[in-house]
Coordinates of C-alpha atoms in Angstrom, one line a residue:
Chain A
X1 CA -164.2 -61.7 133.1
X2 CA -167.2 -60.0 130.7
X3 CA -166.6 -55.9 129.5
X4 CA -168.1 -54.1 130.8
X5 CA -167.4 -54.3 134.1
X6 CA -170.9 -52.9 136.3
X7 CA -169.8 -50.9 139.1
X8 CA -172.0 -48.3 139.5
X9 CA -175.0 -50.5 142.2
X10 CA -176.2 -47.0 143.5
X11 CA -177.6 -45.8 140.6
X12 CA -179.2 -49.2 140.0
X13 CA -178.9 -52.8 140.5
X14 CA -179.7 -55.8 138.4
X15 CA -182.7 -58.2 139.2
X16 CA -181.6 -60.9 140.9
X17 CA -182.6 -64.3 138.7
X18 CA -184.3 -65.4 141.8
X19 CA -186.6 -62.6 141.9
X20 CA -187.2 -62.9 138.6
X21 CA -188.1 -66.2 139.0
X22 CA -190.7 -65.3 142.1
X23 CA -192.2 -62.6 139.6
X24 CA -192.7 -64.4 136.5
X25 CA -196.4 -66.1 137.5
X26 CA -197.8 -62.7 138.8
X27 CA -197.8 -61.5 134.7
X28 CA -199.0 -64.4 133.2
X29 CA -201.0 -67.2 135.1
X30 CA -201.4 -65.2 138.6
X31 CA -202.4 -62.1 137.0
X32 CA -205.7 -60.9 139.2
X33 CA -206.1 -57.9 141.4
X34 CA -205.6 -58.0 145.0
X35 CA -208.6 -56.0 144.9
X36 CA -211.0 -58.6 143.5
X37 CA -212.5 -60.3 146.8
X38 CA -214.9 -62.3 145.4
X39 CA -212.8 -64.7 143.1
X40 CA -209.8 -67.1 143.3
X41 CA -207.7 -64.6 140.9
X42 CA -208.0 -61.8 143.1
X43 CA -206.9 -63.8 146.4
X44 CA -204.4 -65.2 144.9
X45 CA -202.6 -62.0 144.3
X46 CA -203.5 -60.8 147.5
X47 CA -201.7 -63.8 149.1
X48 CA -198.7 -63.0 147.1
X49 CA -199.0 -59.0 148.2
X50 CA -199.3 -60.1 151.9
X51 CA -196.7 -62.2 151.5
X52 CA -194.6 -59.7 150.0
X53 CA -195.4 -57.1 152.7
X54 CA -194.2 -59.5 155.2
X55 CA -191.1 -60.0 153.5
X56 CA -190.5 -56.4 153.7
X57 CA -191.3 -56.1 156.8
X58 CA -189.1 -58.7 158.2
X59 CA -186.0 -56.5 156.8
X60 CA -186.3 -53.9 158.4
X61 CA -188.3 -55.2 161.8
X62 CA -191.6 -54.2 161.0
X63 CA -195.2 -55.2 160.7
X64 CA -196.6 -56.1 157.8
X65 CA -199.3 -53.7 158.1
X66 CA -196.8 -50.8 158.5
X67 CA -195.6 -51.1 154.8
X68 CA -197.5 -49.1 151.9
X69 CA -196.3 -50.3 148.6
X70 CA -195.4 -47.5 146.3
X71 CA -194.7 -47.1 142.4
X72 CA -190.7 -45.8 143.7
X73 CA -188.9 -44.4 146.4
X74 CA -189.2 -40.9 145.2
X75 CA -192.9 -41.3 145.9
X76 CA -192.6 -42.9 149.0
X77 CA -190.5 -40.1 150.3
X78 CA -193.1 -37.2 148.6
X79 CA -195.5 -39.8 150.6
X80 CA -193.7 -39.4 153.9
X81 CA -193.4 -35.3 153.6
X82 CA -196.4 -34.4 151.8
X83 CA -198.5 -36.3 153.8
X84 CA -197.3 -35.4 157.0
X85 CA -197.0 -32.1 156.6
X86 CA -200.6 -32.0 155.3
X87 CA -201.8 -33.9 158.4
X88 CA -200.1 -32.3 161.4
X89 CA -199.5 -28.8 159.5
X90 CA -201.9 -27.7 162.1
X91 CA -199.5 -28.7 164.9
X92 CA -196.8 -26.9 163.4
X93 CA -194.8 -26.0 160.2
X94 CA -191.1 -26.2 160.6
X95 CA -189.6 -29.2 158.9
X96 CA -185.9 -29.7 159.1
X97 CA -183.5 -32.2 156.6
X98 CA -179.8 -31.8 155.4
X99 CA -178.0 -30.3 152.4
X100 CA -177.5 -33.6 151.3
X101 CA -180.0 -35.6 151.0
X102 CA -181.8 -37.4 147.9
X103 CA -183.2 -34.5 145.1
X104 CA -186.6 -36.8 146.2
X105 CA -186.3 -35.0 149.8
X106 CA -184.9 -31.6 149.0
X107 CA -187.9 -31.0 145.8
X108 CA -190.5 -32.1 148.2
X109 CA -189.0 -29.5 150.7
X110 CA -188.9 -26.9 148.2
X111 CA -192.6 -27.4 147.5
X112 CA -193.4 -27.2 150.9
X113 CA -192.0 -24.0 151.5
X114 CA -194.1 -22.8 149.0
X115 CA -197.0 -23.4 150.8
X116 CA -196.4 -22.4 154.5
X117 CA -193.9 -24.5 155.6
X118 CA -190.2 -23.3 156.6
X119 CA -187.8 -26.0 156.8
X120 CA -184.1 -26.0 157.8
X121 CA -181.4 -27.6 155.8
X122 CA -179.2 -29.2 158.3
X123 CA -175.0 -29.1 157.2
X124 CA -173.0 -31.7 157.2
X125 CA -169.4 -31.9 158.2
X126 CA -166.1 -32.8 156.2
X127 CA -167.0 -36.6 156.9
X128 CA -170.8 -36.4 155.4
X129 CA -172.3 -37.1 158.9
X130 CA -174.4 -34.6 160.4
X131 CA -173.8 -32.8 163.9
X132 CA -176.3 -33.9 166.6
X133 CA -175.9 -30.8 168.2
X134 CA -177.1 -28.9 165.1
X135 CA -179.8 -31.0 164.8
X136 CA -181.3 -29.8 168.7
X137 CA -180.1 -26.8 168.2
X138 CA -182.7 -26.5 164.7
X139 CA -185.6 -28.2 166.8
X140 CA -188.3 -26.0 167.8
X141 CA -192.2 -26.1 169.4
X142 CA -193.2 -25.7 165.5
X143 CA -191.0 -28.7 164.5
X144 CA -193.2 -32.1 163.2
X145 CA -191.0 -33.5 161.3
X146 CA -187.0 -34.8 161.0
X147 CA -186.2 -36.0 157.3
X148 CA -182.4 -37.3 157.4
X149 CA -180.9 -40.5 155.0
X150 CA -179.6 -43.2 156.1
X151 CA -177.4 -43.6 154.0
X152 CA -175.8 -41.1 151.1
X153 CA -176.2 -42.2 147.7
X154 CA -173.1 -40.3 146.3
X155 CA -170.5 -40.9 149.6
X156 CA -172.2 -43.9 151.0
X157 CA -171.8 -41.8 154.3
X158 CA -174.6 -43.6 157.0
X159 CA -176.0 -41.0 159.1
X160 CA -176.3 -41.1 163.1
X161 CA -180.1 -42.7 162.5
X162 CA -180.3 -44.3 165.8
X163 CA -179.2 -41.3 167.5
X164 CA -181.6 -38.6 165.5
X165 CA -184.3 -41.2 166.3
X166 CA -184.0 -40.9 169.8
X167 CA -183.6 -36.7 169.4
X168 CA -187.0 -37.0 167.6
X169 CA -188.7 -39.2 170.1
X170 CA -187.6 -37.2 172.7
X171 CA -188.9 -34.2 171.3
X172 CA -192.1 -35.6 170.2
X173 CA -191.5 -35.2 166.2
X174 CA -191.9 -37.6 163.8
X175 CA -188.6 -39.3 162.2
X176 CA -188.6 -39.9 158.2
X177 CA -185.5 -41.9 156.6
X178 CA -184.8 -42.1 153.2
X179 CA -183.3 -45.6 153.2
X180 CA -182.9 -46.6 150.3
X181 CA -179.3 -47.0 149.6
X182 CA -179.3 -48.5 153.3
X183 CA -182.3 -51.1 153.6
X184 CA -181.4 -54.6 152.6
X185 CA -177.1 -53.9 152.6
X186 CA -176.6 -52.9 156.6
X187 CA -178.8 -54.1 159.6
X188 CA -181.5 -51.4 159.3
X189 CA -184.5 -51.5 162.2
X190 CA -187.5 -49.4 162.8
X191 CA -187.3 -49.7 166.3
X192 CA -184.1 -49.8 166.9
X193 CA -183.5 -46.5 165.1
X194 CA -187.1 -45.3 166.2
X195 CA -187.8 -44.1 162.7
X196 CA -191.5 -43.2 162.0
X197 CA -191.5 -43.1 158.1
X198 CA -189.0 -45.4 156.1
X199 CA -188.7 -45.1 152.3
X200 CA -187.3 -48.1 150.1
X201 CA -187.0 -49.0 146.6
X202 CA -186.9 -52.6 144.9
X203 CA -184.0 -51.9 142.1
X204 CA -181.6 -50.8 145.0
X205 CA -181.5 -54.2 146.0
X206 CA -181.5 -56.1 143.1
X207 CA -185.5 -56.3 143.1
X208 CA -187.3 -54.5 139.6
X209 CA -187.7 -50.7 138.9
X210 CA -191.3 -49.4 139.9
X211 CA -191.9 -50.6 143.2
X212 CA -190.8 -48.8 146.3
X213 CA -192.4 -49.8 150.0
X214 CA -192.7 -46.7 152.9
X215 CA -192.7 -48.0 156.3
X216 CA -195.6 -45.7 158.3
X217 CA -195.7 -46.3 162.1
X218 CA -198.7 -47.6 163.7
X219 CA -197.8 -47.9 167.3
X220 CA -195.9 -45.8 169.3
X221 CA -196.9 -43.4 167.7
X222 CA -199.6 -44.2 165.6
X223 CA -198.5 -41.8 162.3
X224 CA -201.5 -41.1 159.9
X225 CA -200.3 -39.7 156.9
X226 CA -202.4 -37.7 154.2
X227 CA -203.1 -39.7 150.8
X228 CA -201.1 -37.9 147.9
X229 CA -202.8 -40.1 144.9
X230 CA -206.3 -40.8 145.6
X231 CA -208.8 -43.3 143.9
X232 CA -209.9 -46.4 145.3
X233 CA -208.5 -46.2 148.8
X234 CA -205.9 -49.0 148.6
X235 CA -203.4 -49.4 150.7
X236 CA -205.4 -48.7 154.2
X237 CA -206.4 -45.1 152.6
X238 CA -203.2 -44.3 152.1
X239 CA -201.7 -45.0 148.4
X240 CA -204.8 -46.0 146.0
X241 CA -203.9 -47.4 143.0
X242 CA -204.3 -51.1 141.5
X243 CA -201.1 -52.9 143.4
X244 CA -197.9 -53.5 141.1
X245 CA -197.9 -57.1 141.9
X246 CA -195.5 -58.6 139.9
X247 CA -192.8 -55.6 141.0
X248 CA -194.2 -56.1 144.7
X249 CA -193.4 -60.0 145.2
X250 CA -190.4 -59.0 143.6
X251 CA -189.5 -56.5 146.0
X252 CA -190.6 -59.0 148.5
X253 CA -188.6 -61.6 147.2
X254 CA -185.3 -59.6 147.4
X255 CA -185.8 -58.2 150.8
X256 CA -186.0 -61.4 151.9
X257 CA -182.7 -62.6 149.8
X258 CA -180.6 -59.4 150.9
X259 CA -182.1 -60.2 154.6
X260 CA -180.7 -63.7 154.8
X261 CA -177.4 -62.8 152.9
X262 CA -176.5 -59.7 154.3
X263 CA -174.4 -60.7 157.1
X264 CA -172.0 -62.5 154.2
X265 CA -172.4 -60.3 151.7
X266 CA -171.6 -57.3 153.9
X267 CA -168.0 -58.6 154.5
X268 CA -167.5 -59.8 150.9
X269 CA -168.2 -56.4 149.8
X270 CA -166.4 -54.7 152.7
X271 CA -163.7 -57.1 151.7
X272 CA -163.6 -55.8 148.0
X273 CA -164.2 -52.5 148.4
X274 CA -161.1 -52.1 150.5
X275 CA -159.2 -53.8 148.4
X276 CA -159.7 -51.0 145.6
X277 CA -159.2 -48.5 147.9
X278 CA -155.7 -50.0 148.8
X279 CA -154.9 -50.5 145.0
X280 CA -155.8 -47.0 144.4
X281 CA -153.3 -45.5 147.1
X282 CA -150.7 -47.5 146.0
X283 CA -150.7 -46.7 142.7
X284 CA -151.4 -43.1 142.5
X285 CA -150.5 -40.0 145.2
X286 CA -153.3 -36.8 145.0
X287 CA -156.1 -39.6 145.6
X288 CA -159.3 -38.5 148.3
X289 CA -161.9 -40.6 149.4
X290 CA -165.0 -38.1 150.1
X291 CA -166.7 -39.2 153.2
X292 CA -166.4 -41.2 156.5
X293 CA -164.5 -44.3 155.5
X294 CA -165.8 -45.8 158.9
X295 CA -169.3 -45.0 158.4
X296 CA -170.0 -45.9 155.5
X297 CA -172.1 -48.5 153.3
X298 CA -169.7 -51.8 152.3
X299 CA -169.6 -51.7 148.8
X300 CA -169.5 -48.0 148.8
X301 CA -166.5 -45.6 147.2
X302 CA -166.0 -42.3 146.6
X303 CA -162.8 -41.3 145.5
X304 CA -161.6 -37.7 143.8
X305 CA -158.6 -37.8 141.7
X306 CA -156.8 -34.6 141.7
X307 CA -155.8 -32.7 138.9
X308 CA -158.0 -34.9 136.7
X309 CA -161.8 -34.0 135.8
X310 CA -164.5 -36.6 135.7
X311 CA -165.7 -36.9 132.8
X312 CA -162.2 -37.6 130.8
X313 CA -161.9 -40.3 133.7
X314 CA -165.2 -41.8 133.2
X315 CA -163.8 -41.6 129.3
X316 CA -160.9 -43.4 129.6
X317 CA -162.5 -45.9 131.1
X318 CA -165.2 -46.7 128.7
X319 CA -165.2 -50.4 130.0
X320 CA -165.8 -49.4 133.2
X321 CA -169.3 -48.7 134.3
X322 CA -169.0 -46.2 137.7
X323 CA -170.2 -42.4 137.9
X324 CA -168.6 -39.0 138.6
X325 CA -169.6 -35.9 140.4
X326 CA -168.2 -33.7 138.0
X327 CA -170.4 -31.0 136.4
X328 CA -169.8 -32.3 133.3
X329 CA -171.8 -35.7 134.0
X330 CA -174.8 -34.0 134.8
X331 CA -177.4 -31.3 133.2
X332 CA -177.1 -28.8 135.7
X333 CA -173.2 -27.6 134.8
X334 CA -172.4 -27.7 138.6
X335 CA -170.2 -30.0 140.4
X336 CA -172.2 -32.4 142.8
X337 CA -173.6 -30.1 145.4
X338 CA -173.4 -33.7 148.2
X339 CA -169.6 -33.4 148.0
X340 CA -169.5 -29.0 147.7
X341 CA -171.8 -29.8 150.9
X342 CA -169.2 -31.8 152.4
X343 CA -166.2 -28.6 151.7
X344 CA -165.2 -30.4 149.5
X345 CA -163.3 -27.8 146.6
X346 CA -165.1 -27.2 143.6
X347 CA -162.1 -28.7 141.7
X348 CA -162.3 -32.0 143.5
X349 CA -165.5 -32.4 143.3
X350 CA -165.3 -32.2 139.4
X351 CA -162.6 -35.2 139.8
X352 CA -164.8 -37.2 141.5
X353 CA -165.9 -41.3 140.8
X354 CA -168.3 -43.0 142.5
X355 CA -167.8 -46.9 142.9
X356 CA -170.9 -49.1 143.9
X357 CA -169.4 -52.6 144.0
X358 CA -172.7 -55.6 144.1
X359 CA -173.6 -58.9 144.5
X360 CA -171.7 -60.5 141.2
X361 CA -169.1 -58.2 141.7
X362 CA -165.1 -60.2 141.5
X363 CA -161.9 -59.6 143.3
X364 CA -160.4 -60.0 139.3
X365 CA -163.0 -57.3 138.5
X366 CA -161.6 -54.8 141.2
X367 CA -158.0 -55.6 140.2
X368 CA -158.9 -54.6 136.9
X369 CA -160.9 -51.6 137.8
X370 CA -158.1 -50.3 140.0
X371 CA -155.3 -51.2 137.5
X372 CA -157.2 -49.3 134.8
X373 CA -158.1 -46.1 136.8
X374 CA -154.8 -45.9 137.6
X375 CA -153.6 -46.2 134.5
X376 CA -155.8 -43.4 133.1
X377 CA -155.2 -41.1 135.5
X378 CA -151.8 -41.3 135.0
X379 CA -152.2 -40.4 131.0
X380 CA -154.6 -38.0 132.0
X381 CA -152.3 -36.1 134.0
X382 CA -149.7 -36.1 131.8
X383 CA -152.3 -33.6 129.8
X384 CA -153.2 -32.0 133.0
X385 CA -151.9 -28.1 133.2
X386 CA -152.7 -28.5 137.2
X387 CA -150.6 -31.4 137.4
X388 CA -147.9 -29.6 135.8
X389 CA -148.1 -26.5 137.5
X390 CA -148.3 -28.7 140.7
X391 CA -145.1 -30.6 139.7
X392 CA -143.3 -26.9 139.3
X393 CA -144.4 -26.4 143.0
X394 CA -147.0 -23.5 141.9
X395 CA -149.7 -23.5 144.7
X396 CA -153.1 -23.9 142.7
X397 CA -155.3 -22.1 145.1
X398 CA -153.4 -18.4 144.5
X399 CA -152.9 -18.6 140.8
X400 CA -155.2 -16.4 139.1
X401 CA -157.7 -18.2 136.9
X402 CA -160.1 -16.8 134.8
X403 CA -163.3 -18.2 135.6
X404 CA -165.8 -18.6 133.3
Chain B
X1 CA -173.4 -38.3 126.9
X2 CA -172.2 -39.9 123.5
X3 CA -169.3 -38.2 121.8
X4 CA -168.8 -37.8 118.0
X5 CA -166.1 -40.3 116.4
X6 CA -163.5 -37.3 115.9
X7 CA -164.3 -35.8 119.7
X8 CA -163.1 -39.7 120.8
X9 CA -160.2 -40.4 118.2
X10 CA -159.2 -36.8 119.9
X11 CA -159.0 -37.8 123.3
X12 CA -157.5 -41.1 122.3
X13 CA -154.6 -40.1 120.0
X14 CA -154.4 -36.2 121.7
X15 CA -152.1 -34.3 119.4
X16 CA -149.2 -31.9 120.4
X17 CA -149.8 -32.8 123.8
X18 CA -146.7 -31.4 125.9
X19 CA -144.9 -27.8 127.2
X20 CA -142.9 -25.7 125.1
X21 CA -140.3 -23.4 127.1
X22 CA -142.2 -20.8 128.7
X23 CA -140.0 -18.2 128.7
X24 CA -138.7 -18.7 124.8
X25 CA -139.0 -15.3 123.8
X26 CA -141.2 -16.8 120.3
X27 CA -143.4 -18.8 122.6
X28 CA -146.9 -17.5 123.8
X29 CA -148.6 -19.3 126.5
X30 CA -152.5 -19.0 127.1
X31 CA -153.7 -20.1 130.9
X32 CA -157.7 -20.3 130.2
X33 CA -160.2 -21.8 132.6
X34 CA -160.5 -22.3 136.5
X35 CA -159.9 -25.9 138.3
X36 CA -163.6 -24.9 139.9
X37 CA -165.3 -24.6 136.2
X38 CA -164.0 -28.0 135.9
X39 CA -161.5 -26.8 133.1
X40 CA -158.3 -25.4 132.3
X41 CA -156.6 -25.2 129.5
X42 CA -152.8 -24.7 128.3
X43 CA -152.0 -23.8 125.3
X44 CA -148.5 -22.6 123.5
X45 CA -147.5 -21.6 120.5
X46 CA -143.9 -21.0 118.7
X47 CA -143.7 -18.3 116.4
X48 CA -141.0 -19.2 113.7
X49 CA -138.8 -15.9 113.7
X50 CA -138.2 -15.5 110.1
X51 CA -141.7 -16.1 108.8
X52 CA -144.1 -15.1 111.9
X53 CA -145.6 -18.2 111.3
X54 CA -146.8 -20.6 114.3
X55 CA -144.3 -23.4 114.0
X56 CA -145.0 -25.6 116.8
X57 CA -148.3 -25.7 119.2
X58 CA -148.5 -27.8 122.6
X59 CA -151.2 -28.6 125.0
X60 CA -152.1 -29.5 128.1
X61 CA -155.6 -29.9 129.3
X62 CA -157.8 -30.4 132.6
X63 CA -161.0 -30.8 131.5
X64 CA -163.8 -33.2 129.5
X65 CA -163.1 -35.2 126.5
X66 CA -165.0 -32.2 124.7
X67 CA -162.4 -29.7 126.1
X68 CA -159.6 -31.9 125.6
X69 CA -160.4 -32.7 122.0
X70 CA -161.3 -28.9 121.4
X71 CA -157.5 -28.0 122.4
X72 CA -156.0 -31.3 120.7
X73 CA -157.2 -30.2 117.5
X74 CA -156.4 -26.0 117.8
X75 CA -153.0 -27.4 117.9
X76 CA -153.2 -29.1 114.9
X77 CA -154.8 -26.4 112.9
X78 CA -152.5 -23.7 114.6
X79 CA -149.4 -24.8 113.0
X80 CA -148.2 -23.2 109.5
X81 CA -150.5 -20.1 110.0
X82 CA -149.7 -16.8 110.8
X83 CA -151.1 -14.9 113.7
X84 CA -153.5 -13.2 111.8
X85 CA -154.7 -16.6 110.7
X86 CA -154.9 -17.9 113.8
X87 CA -157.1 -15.1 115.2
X88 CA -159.7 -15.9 112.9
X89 CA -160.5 -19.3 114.2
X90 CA -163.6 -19.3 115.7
X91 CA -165.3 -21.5 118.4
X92 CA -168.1 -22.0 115.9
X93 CA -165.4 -23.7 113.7
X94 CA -164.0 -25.8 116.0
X95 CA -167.6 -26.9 117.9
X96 CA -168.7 -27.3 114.3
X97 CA -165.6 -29.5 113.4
X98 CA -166.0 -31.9 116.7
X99 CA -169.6 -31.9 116.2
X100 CA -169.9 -30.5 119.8
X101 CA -173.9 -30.9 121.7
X102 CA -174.9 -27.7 123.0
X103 CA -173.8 -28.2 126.0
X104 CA -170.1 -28.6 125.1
X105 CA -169.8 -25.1 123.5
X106 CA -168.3 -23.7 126.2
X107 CA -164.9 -26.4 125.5
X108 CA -164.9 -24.5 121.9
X109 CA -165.3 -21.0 123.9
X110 CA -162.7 -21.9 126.1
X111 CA -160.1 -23.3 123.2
X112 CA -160.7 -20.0 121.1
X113 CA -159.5 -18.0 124.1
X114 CA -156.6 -20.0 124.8
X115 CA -155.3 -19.0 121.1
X116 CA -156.0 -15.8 121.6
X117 CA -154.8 -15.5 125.2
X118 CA -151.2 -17.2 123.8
X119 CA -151.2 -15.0 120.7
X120 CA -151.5 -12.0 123.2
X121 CA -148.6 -13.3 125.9
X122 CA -146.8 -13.7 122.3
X123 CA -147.4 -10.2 121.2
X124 CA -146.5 -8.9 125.0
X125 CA -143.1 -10.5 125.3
X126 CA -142.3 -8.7 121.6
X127 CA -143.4 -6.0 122.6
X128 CA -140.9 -6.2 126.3
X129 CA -137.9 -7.0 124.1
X130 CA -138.1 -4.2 121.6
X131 CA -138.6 -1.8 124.1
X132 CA -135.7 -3.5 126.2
X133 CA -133.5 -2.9 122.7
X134 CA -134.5 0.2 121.6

């Protein structure tokens, strides 16, 4: 077994050597623009790109002329808002998501209420999911658009999709999934789900950074979107810009691997990642897991260890790759605002890890990750005044602390 | 985040970590923080009473490595000084010392007040028994 261990696969993922393999022509040798009609360079890039968009397309039971390559997921989702509120702002102006979706929602959303859009943040309850009934109840005549995730990159927590989909058809407004922790590891379909607007990535799913791919609906309904980057009109008009090809066969190349894996993989990972969620309650009492256990992606964990804060964790376990959604991890000085969202105390949010298990993760690997994160939260409440306090049977929520 | 080599050897090898008993009447005992802030931090001190020197100092800390190392090493530097001593650390020394970012000086904040909150439980519970003997 190689130090460190890598167990934090929502942040990013490697690239699969097979992709890499299905990429390395397109810099060198295969090096035209898709763009170029007139010469043999030119189509054959444009036979890799359609070949590519077909790939992604088969993932998620699309056509290939539904998917817009993008430079990222965060612009396929400003894609998906910006340009849909610019073309049917006319219709109406009320956009509603949830509290805890992707900062590349909720900062689009932000923008747009600047400009005349209102749009209501959805809540989630203590499992992550949101409440259907919530969801009508937000709808109204001004509504044209539904932005919910599929699944939560912090909790891993998968969202009703199918059933918003059919609230959104029903009601005639257009559905836009973020599904980029989802695509590629759970069975994920357009049509099933009814989704209109579907954002992916290519390092999610061990494909390279700088590529993303937004599904845009042609039939049923046909969903125009207005460009955000102009120049050139590539893309059907919708995202100009010389096509990444390399980084596009490579996202093609692992749709199609996660595609034809992903009924395996799934139960490895499922597998595994309840396996350290066993060794974890056996080893240590005060132990949470944040989110639906039942709806929730395989390899996904999120687990807040009580009377211990994040960062220390993450610190003690300095051969352990994973993340926290302690304040102290990020810039902003405030606990992750996904598990505040889900009522989640401030204190246990700041004793928060995140496990992504992937494809090369090892059952010896998730032995050792569980025997060692057990073995430094133990040490680390031995330090712990809230441990101690606990242990003397104080109650922690009416002892008088002096925030600061 | 990458932590300075004395911030890491403190959260490593933490010094004086542990409980003196609280209700000692030459023991102070500083509470800082809130669990919500994401830290808390315990500190104690004995007061030797002969010299009114600090004799012994303990800690227990929820919080960062930042925080953690910030009380590990007030522990160290507490002991042998006398209260007046001790009041005049500041969290510039000890951020300065660790070779705290920025964004750690609140740890140092927070490990200045716990000396001075367990200086001033010290000074209280003095104060209580000479009244109670007087």
């Amino acid at each position: 077994m190689k130090l460190p261990i890598y167990m934090d696969h929502h942040a990013t993922t490697p690239v699969d050597p097979r992709v890499l393999d299905a990429m390395l022509p397109f810099f060198t040798q295969e090096f035209g623009n898709p763009a170029s009609r007139n010469h043999a360079f030119g189509w054959a890039a444009e036979k890799a790109v359609e070949q590519a968009r077909q790939q992604v397309a088969d993932l998620i039971g699309a056509t290939p002329k539904e998917i817009v390559f993008t430079s990222c997921a965060t612009e396929a989702n400003n894609l998906a808002l910006k340009g849909a509120a610019a073309m049917y702002g006319e219709k109406g102006n009320h956009i509603v998501t949830c509290v805890t979706e992707h900062k590349a929602v909720l900062d689009p959303c932000r923008q747009l209420e600047e400009q005349t859009f209102r749009v209501t943040y959805l809540p989630v309850q203590k499992d992550g999911r949101i409440d259907l009934r919530e969801l009508r109840a937000a709808l109204t005549d001004k509504t044209i658009l539904i932005s919910i995730m599929t699944a939560n990159n912090e909790i891993g927590v998968l969202q009703p999709v199918a059933e918003i989909g059919a609230v959104a058809k029903e009601k005639g407004v257009i559905f836009h999934t973020d599904a980029v922790q989802a695509a590629g590891k759970v069975p994920f379909d357009v049509n099933q789900v009814q989704a209109d607007l579907v954002s992916m990535s290519g390092h999610k799913i061990y494909g390279p950074k700088g590529i993303g791919a937004l599904f845009v609906r042609r039939r049923n309904p046909r969903v125009l979107l207005a460009e955000q980057i102009s120049g050139g009109g590539h893309e059907r008009g919708i995202r100009s810009g010389t096509l990444n090809v390399p980084g596009i066969v490579g996202l093609g190349k692992a749709a199609e691997l996660c595609r034809t894996e992903m009924a395996g993989e799934a139960a490895r990972l499922a597998r595994l990642r309840d396996r350290l969620n066993e060794k974890l309650h056996q080893s240590l009492d005060g132990i949470y897991v944040n989110g639906s256990l039942e709806h929730r992606l395989p390899h996904s964990l999120n687990v807040s260890f009580a009377y211990v804060e994040g960062e220390s964790l993450l610190m003690g376990i300095n051969d352990v790759a994973v993340s926290s959604g302690s304040a102290c991890t990020s810039a902003s000085l405030e606990p992750s605002y996904v598990l505040k969202a889900l009522g989640t105390g401030d204190d246990l949010a700041h004793s928060s890890i995140r496990f992504g298990l992937g494809r090369w993760t090892t059952e010896e690997e998730v032995d050792y990750v569980a025997d060692k994160v057990a073995a430094v939260v133990r040490r680390l409440r031995e330090m712990s005044p809230l441990y101690e306090l606990m242990k003397e049977g104080a109650d922690l929520s009416k002892q008088r602390w002096t925030a600061h | 985040m990458t932590y300075s080599p004395k911030v890491i050897d403190h959260f490593q090898n933490p010094r004086n970590v542990g409980s003196l008993p609280k209700d000692d009447p030459h023991v102070g005992t500083g509470l800082v923080g809130a669990p919500e802030c994401g830290d808390v931090m315990k500190l104690q001190i004995r007061v030797s009473p002969g010299t009114g020197v600090i004799d012994d100092a303990r800690f227990k800390t929820f919080g960062c490595g930042s925080a953690i190392a910030s009380s590990s090493l007030v522990t160290e530097w507490l002991k042998g000084r006398t209260l007046d001593q001790a009041l005049a650390i500041t969290n510039g020394d000890i951020a300065h010392e660790l070779q705290l970012p920025p964004v750690k000086m609140h740890c140092s904040v927070l490990a200045e007040d716990a000396i001075k909150a367990a200086i001033a439980d010290y000074q209280r519970k003095r104060e209580a028994n000479a009244a109670a003997t007087r």
